[in-house]
Tab-separated table of C-alpha atoms in Angstrom:
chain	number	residue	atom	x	y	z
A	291	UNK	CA	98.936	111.369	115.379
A	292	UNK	CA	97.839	109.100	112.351
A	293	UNK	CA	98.827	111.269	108.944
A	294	UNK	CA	97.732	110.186	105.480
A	295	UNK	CA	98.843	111.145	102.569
A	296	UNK	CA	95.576	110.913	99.427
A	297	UNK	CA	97.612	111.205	96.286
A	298	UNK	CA	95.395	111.187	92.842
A	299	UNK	CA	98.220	112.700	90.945
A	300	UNK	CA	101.091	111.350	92.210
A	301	UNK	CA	103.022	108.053	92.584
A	302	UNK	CA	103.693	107.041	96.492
A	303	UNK	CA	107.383	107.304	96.192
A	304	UNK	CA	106.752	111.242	95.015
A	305	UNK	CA	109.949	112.609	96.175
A	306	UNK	CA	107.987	115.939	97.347
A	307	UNK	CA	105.700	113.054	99.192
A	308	UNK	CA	107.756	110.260	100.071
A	309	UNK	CA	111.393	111.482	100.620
A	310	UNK	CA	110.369	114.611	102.278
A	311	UNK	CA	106.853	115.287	103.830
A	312	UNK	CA	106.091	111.746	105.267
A	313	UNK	CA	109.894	111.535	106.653
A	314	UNK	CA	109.403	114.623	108.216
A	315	UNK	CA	106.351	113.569	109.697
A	316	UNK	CA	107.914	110.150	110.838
A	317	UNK	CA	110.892	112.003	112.046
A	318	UNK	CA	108.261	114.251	114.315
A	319	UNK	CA	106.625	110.933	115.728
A	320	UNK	CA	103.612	110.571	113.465
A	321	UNK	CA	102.487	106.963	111.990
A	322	UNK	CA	102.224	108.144	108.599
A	323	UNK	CA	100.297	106.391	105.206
A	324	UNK	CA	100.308	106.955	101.702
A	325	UNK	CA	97.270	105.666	99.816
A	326	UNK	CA	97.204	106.434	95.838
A	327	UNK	CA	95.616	105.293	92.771
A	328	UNK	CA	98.491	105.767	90.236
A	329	UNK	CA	99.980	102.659	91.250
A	330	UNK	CA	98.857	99.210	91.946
A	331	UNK	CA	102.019	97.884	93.809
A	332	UNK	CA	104.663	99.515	95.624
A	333	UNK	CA	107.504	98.571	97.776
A	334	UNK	CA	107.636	101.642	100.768
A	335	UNK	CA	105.908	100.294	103.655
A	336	UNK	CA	102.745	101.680	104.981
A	337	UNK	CA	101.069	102.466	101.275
A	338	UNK	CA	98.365	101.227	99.870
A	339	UNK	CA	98.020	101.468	95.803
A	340	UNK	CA	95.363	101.029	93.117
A	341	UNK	CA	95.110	101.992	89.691
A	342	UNK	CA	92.498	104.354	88.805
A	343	UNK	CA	92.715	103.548	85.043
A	344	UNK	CA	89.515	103.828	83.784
A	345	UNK	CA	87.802	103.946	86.944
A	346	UNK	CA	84.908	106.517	87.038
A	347	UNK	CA	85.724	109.310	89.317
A	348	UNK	CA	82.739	108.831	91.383
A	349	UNK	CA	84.045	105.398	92.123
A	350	UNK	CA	87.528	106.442	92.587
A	351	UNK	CA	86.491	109.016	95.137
A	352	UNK	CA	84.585	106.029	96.783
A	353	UNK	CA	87.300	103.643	96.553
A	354	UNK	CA	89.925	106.285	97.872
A	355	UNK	CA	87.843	106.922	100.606
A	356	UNK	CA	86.910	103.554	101.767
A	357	UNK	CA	91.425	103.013	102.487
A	358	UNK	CA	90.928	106.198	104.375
A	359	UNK	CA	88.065	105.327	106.590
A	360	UNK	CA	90.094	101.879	107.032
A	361	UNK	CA	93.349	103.404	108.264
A	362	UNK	CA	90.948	105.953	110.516
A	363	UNK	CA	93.818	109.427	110.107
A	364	UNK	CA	93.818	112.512	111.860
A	365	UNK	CA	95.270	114.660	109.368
A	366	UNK	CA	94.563	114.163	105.541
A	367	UNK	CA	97.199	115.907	102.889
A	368	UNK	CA	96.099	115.341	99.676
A	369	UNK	CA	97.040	116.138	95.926
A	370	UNK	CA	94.773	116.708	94.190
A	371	UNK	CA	90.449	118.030	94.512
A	372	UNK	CA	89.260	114.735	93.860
A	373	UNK	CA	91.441	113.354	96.484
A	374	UNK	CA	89.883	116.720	98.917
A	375	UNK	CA	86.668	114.698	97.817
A	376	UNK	CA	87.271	111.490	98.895
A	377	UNK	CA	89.091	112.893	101.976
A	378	UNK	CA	85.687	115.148	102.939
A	379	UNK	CA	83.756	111.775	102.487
A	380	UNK	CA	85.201	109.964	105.212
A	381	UNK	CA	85.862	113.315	107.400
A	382	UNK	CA	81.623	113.274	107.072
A	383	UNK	CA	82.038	109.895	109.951
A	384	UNK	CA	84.749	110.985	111.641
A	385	UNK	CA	84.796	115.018	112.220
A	386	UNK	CA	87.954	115.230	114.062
A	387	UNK	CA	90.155	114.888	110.995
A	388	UNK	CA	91.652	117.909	109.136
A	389	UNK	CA	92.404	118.241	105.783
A	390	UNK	CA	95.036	119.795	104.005
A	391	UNK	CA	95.461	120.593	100.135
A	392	UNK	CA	98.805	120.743	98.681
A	393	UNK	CA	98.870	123.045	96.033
A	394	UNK	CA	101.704	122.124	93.246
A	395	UNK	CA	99.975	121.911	89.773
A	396	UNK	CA	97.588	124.403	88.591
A	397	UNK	CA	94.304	122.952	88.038
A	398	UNK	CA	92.598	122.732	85.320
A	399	UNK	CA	96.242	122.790	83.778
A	400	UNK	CA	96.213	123.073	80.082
A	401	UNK	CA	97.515	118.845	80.183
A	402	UNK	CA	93.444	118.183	81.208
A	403	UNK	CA	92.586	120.841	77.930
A	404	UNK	CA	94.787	119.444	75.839
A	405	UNK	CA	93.671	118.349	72.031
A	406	UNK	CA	89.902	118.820	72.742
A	407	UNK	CA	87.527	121.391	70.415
A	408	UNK	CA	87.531	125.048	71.876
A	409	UNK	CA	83.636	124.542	72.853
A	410	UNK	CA	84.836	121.245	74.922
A	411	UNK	CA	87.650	122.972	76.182
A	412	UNK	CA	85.547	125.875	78.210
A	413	UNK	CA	83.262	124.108	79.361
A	414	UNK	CA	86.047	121.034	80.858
A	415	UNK	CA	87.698	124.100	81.768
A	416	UNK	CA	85.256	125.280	83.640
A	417	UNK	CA	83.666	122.180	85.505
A	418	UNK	CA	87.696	121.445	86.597
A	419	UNK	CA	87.677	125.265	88.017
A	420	UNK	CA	84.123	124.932	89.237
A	421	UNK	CA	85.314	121.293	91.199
A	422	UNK	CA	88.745	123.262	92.631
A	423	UNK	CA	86.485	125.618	94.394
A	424	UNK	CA	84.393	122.992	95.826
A	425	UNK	CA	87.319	121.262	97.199
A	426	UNK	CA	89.257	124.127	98.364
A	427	UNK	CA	86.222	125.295	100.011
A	428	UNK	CA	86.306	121.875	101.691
A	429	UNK	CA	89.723	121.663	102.988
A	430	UNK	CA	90.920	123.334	106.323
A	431	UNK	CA	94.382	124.672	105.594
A	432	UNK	CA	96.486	124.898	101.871
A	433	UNK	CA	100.423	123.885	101.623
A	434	UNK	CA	101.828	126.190	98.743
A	435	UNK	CA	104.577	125.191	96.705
A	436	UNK	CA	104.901	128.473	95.149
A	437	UNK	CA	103.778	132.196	94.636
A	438	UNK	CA	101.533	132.254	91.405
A	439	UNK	CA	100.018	129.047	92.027
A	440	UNK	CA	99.054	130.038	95.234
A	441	UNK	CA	97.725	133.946	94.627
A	442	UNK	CA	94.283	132.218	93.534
A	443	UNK	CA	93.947	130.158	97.051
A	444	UNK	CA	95.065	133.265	99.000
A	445	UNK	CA	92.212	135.486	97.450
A	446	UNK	CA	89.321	133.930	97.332
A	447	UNK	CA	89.806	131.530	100.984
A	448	UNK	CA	91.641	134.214	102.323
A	449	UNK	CA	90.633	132.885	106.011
A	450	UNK	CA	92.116	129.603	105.973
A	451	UNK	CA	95.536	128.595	107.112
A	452	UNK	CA	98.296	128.128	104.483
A	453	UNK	CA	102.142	127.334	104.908
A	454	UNK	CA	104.281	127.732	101.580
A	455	UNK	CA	106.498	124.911	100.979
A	456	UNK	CA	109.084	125.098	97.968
A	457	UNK	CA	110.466	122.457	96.234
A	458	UNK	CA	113.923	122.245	97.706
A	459	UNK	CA	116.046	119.683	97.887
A	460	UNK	CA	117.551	118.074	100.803
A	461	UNK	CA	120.807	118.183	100.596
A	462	UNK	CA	121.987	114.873	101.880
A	463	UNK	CA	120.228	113.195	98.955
A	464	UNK	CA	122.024	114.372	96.033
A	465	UNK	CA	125.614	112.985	95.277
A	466	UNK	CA	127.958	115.833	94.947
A	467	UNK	CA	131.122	115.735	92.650
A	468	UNK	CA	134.364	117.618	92.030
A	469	UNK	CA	133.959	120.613	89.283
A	470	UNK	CA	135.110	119.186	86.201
A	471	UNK	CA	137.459	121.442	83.623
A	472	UNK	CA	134.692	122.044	81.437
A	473	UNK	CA	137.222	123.225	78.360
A	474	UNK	CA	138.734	119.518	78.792
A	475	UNK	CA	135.203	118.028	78.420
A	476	UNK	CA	131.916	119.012	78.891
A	477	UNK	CA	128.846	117.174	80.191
A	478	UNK	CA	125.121	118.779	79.237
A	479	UNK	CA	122.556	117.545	80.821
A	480	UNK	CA	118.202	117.386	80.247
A	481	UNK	CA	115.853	115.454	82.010
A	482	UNK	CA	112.137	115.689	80.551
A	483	UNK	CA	110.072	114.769	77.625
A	484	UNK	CA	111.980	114.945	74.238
A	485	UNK	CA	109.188	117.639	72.964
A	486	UNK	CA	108.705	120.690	71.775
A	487	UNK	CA	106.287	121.700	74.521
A	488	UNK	CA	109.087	120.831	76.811
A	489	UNK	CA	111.736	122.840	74.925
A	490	UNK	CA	114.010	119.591	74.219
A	491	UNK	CA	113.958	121.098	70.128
A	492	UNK	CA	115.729	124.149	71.655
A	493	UNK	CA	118.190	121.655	73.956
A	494	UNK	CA	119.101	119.821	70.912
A	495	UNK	CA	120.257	122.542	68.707
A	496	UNK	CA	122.335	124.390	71.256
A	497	UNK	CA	123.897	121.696	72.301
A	498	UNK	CA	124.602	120.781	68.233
A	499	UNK	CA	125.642	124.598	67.992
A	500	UNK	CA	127.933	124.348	70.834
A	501	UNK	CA	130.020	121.735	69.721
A	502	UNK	CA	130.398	123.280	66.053
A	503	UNK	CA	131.353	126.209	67.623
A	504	UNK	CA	134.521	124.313	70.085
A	505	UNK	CA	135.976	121.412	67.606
A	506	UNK	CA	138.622	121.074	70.228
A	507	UNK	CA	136.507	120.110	73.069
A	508	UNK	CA	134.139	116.554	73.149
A	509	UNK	CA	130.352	117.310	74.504
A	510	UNK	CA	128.141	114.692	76.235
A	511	UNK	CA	124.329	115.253	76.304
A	512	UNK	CA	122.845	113.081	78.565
A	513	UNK	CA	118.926	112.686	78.186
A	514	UNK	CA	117.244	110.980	81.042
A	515	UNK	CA	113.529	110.860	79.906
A	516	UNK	CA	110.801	108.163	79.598
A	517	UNK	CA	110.687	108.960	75.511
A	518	UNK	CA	112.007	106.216	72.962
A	519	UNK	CA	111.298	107.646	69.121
A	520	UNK	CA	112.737	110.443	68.927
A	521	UNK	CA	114.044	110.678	65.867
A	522	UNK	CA	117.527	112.377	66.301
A	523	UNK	CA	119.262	114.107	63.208
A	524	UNK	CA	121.474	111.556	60.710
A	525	UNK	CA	124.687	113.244	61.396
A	526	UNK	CA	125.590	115.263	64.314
A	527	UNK	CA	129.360	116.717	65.081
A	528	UNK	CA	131.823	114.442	65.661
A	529	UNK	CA	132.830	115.813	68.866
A	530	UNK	CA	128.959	115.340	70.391
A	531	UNK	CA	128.027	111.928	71.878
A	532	UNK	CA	124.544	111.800	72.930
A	533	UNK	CA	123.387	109.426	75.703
A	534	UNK	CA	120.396	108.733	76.507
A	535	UNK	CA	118.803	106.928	80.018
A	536	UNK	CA	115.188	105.718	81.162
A	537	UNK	CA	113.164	106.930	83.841
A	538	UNK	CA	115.559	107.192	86.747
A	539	UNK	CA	114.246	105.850	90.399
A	540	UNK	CA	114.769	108.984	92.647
A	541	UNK	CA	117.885	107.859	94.589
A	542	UNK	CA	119.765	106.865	91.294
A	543	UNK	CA	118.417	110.200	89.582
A	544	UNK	CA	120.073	111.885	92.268
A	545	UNK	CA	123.369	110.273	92.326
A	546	UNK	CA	123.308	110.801	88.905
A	547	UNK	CA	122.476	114.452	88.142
A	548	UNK	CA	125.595	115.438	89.676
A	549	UNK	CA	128.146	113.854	87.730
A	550	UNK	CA	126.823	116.669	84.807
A	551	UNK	CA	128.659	120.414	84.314
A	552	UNK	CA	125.603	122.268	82.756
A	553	UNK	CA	121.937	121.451	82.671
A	554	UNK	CA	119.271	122.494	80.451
A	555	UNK	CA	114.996	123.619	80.652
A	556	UNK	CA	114.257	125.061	77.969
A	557	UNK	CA	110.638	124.420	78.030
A	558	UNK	CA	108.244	126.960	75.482
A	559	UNK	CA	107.713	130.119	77.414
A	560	UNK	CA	103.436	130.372	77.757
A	561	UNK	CA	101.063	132.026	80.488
A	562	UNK	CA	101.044	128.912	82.182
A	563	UNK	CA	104.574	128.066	81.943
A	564	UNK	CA	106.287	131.205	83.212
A	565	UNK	CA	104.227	130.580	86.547
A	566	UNK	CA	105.666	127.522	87.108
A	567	UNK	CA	108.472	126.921	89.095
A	568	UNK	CA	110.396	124.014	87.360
A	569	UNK	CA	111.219	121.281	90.762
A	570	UNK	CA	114.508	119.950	89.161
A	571	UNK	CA	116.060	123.516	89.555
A	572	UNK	CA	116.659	123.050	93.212
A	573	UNK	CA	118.153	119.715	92.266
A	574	UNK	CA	120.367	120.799	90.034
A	575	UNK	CA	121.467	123.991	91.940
A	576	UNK	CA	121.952	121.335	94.714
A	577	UNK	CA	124.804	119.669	92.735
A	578	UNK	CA	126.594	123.139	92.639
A	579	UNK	CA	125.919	123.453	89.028
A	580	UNK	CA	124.970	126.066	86.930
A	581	UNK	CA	121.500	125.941	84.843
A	582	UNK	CA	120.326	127.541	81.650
A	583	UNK	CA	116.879	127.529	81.753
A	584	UNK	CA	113.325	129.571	80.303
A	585	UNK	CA	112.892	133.000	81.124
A	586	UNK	CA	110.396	132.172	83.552
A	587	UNK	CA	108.310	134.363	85.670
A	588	UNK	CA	108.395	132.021	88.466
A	589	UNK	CA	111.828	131.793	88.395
A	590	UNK	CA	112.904	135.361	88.853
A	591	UNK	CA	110.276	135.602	91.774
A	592	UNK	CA	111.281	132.295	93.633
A	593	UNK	CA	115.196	132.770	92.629
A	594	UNK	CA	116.162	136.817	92.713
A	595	UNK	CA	119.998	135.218	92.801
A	596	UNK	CA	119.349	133.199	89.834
A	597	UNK	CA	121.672	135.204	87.127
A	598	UNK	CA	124.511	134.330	90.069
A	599	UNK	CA	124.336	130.738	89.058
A	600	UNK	CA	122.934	130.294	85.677
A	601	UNK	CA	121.052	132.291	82.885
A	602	UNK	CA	117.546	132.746	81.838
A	603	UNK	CA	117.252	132.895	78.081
A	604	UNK	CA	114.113	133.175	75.319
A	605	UNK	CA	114.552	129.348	74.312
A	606	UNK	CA	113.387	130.737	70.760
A	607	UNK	CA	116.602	132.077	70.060
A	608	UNK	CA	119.756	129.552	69.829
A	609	UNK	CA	122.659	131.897	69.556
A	610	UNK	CA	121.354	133.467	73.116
A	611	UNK	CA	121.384	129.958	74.385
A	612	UNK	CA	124.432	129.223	72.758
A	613	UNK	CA	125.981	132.379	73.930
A	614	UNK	CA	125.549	131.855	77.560
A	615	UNK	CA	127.087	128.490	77.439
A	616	UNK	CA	130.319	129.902	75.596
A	617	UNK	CA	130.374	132.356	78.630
A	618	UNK	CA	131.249	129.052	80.624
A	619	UNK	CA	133.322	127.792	78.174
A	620	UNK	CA	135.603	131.191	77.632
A	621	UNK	CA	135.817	131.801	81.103
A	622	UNK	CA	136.544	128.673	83.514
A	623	UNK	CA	136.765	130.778	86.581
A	624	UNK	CA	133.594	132.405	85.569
A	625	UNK	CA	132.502	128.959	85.728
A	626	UNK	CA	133.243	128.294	88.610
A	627	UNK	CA	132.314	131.012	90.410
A	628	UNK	CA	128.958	129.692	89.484
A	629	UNK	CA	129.229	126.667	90.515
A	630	UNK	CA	130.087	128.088	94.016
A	631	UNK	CA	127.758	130.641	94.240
A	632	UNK	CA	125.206	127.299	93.570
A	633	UNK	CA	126.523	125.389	96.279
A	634	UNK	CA	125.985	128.707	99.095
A	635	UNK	CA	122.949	129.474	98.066
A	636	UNK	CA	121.675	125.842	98.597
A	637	UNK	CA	123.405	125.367	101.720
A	638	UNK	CA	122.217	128.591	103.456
A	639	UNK	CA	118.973	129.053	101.661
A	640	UNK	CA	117.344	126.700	99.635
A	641	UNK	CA	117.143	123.404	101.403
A	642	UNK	CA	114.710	121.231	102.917
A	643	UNK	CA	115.843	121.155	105.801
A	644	UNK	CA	115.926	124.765	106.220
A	645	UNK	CA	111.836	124.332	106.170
A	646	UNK	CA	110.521	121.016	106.924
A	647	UNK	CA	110.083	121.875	110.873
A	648	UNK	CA	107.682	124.405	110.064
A	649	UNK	CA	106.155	121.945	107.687
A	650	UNK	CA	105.692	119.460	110.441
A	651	UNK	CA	104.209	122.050	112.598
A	652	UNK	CA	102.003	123.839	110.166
A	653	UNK	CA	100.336	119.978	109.765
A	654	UNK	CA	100.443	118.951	113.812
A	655	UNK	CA	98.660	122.060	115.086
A	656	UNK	CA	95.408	123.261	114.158
């Protein structure tokens, strides 16, 4: 069976895309492609990349459709509704292929809103919502990475086949490391954009309030993001060294993340952002490391363990944030027991492996 993958939204080395679903697929005997338009080279084999940038969306449909009719799949699993588009254009020729939505980003998202006069924003708002419909009328079966995004999908196409597919990690990937003493030295860790929106504000000034608080003990904050002004305060304790790393390529980001003791999302808490589960968490968690992230709605639903290896906080208040890492820092076995409790629940529960054969069978049977 010929699979492609139609990403408008994503890069083809996606780790949801690359690392996982088309391996998967390989592994189950499929010839698998990945065509996308945020890109215009790549080194994976079978992909085929353009860049979109400034393309009309009519033509981009057009273009993306033209690699598809070219590389002839059975199954389509796209990204993204224009890339449902593109994928019901060339299913019009060939009516044997199926397509398949996977559902990961709410759409319109308040990034396609963003900056624009309230006017503007309803009525965008409303042709993106209007063009999700089409699409998702369109497709023949919906992969779910989670429960709010997908509550939508299940009520209104109620009759069409869906799988749900977190965003686990697979274990083998991430580099695993010792516990570290973390009253000897302690490593934070974020990964993200160094904004507000994002919560990094909130990151900073625990971290800052942290190491006030212990004298005795040096902090690292390690900042792996793709932003280079951010304009950092004059003086900072003496005992906290902050580091900061580009974009990481996803093998090296996770051979990295491990070598960290805590790590920090303390993104703004909004409608749309307490219904999204944050990916990294699985990563993290996979490390057998404890996480202090957002109060999150999708969290508590996804995660019911989650106060057995981390905390949830309000990101608006510091000395909450501040207090649960002194928990960690008071109480090494407390620690980790944490870290543990991280490492069993990943291992029996939240891995890919636990769910990629139903993956590969919810896309080879109709």
């Amino acid at each position: 069976m010929k699979i492609a993958f139609a990403l408008v939204a994503h890069e083809p080395t996606d780790e949801r895309v690359y690392y996982q679903q088309a391996a998967s697929l390989q592994q189950a005997g499929c010839e698998v492609f990945i065509v996308s338009s945020r890109t215009t080279r790549t080194e994976i084999p079978a992909s085929y990349c353009f860049d979109d940038t400034g393309i009309p969306k009519k033509q981009l449909i057009k273009k993306l459709a033209a690699y598809l009719t070219n590389l002839r799949p059975d199954v389509v699993i796209c990204d993204n509704p224009l890339a449902v588009l593109a994928a019901r254009t060339y299913r019009k020729k060939n009516k044997h292929c199926r397509i398949v939505q996977d559902i990961t980003e709410w759409y319109p998202s308040k990034k396609n809103l963003y900056d624009l006069p309230v006017l503007k924003k309803l009525s965008k708002a409303l042709l993106l919502a209007g063009l999700s419909f089409v699409a998702a009328f369109s497709v023949n079966g919906f992969i779910f990475g989670e429960y709010y995004k997908a509550r939508p999908f299940r009520i209104f196409f109620f009759w069409k086949k869906y799988t749900y597919l977190s965003y686990y990690a697979t274990p083998g990937q991430i580099a695993t490391y010792p516990v570290n003493d973390i009253t000897e030295r302690c490593s934070l860790f974020y990964s993200g954009s160094l904004t507000a929106e994002k919560g990094f504000d909130r990151v900073l000034e625990a971290a800052v309030q942290v190491a006030s608080k212990y004298p005795q003990i040096p902090f690292i904050l390690t900042l792996v993001t793709g932003t280079s002004n951010y304009d950092f305060p004059a003086t900072l304790p003496s005992n906290l060294t902050i580091r900061q790393k580009g974009i990481l390529p996803f093998p090296d980001f996770c051979s990295e993340i491990g070598k960290h003791d805590i790590f920090f999302d303390l993104r703004k808490k909004d409608f749309e952002n307490t219904r999204c589960l944050p990916i990294k968490l699985f990563y993290y968690l996979a490390c057998g490391r404890p996480v202090v992230y957002t109060r999150l709605k999708a969290i508590s639903k996804e995660v019911p363990e989650i106060n057995e290896v981390g905390f949830l906080v309000d990101p608006r208040k510091t000395e909450e944030i501040v207090s649960a890492v002194s928990r960690y820092l008071e109480n090494p076995a407390f620690y980790q027991n944490h870290c543990h409790a991280a490492t069993q629940l990943v291992s029996q529960k939240y891995n890919w492996n636990r769910i990629q054969a139903s993956f590969a069978q919810f896309i080879l049977n109709p």
